[in-house]
CSV table of C-alpha atoms in Angstrom, one decimal:
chain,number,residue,atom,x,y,z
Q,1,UNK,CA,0.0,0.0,0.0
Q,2,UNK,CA,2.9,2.9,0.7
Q,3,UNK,CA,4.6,1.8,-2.4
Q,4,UNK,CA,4.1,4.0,-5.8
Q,5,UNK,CA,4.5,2.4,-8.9
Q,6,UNK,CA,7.4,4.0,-11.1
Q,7,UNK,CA,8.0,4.1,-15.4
Q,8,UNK,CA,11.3,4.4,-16.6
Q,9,UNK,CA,12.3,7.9,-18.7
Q,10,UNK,CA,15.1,5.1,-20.8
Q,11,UNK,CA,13.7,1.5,-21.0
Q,12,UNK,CA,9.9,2.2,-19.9
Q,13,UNK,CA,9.8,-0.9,-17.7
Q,14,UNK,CA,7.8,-0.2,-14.5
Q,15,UNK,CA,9.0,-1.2,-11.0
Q,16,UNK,CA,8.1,0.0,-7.1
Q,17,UNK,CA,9.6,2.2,-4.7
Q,18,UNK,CA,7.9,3.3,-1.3
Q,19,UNK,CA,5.9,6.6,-1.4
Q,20,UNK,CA,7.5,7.9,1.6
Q,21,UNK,CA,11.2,7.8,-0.6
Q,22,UNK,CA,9.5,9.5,-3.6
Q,23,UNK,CA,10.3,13.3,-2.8
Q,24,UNK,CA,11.7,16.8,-4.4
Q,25,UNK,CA,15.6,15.3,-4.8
Q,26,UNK,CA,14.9,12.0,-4.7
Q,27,UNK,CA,17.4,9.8,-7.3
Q,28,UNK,CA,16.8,6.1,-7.6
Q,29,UNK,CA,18.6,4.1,-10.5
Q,30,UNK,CA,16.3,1.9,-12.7
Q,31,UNK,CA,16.9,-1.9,-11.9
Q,32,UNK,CA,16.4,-3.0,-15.5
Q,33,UNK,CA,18.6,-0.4,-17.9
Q,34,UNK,CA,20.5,1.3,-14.9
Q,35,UNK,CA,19.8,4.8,-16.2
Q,36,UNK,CA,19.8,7.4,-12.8
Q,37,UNK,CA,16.0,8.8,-12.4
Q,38,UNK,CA,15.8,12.1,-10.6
Q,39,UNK,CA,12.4,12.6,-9.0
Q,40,UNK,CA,11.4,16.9,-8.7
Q,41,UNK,CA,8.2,18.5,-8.0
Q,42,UNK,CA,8.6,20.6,-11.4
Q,43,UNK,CA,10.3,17.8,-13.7
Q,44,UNK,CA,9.0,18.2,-17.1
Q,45,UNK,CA,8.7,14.5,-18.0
Q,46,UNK,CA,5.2,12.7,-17.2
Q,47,UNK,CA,6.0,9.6,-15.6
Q,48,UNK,CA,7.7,11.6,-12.9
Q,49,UNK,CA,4.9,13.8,-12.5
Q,50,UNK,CA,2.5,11.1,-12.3
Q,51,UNK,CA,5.1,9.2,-9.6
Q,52,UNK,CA,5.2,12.3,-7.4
Q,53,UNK,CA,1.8,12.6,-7.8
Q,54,UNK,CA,0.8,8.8,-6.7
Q,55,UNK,CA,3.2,8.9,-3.9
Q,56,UNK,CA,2.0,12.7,-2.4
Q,57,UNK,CA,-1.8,11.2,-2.6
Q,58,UNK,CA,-0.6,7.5,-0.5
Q,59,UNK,CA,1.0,9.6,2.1
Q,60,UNK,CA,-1.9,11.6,2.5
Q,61,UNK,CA,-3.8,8.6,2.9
Q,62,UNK,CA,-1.6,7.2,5.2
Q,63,UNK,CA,-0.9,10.1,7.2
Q,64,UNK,CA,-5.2,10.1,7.3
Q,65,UNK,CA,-5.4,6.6,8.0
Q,66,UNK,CA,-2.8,7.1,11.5
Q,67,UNK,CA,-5.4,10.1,12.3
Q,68,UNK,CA,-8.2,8.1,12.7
Q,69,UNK,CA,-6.0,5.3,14.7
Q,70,UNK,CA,-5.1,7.6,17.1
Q,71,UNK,CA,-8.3,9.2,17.1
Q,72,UNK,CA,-10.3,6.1,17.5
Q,73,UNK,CA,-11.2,4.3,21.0
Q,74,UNK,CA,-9.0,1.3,21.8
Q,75,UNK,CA,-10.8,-2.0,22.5
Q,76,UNK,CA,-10.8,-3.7,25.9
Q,77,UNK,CA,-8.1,-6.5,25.8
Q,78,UNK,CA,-10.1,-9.6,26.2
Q,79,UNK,CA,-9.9,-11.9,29.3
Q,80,UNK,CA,-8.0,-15.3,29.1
Q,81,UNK,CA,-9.7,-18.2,29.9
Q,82,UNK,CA,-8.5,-19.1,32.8
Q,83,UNK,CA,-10.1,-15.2,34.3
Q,84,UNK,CA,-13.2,-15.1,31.9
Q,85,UNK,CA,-16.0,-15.5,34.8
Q,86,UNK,CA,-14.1,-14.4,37.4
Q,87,UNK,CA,-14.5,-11.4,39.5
Q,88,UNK,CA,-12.9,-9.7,42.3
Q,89,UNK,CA,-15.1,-9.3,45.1
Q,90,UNK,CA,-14.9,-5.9,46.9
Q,91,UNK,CA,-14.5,-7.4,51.1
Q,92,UNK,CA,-13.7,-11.2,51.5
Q,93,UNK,CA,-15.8,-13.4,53.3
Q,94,UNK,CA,-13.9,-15.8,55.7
């Protein structure tokens, strides 16, 4: 899910690299011709537009998707077995 899917400028083969890498002066070599891809906000070429642009939208999502864990109640842990019915009684009775 945080990975963006990348073209090459050279060889057009497509591979992955994680959203959270994919930023203004970014480089990353392509694994099948080895040519050096620089990743910019303004780069003229499309496939590195459309790269920065998938990898700024999944780390909105993901940044989104922490909110709402943090902002959202934590369940109760569950019992074990072994304490399920088991209550502790408030004065003892011997």
């Amino acid at each position: 899910m945080s990975s963006v899917q990348v073209q090459c400028t050279r060889c057009k083969n497509v591979f992955r690299d994680r959203a959270g890498r994919l930023q203004d002066g970014y480089s990353r070599q392509c694994p099948s011709c080895e040519v050096v891809l620089f990743f910019a906000e303004d780069s003229q070429h499309p496939f590195i537009k459309r790269a920065m642009r998938s990898a700024r939208q999944v780390r909105k999502e993901m940044r989104e998707l922490q909110a709402a864990k943090l902002a959202a109640p934590e369940p109760e842990a569950a019992q074990s077995r072994r304490f399920a019915g088991r209550t502790r009684s408030a004065a003892r009775e011997d």
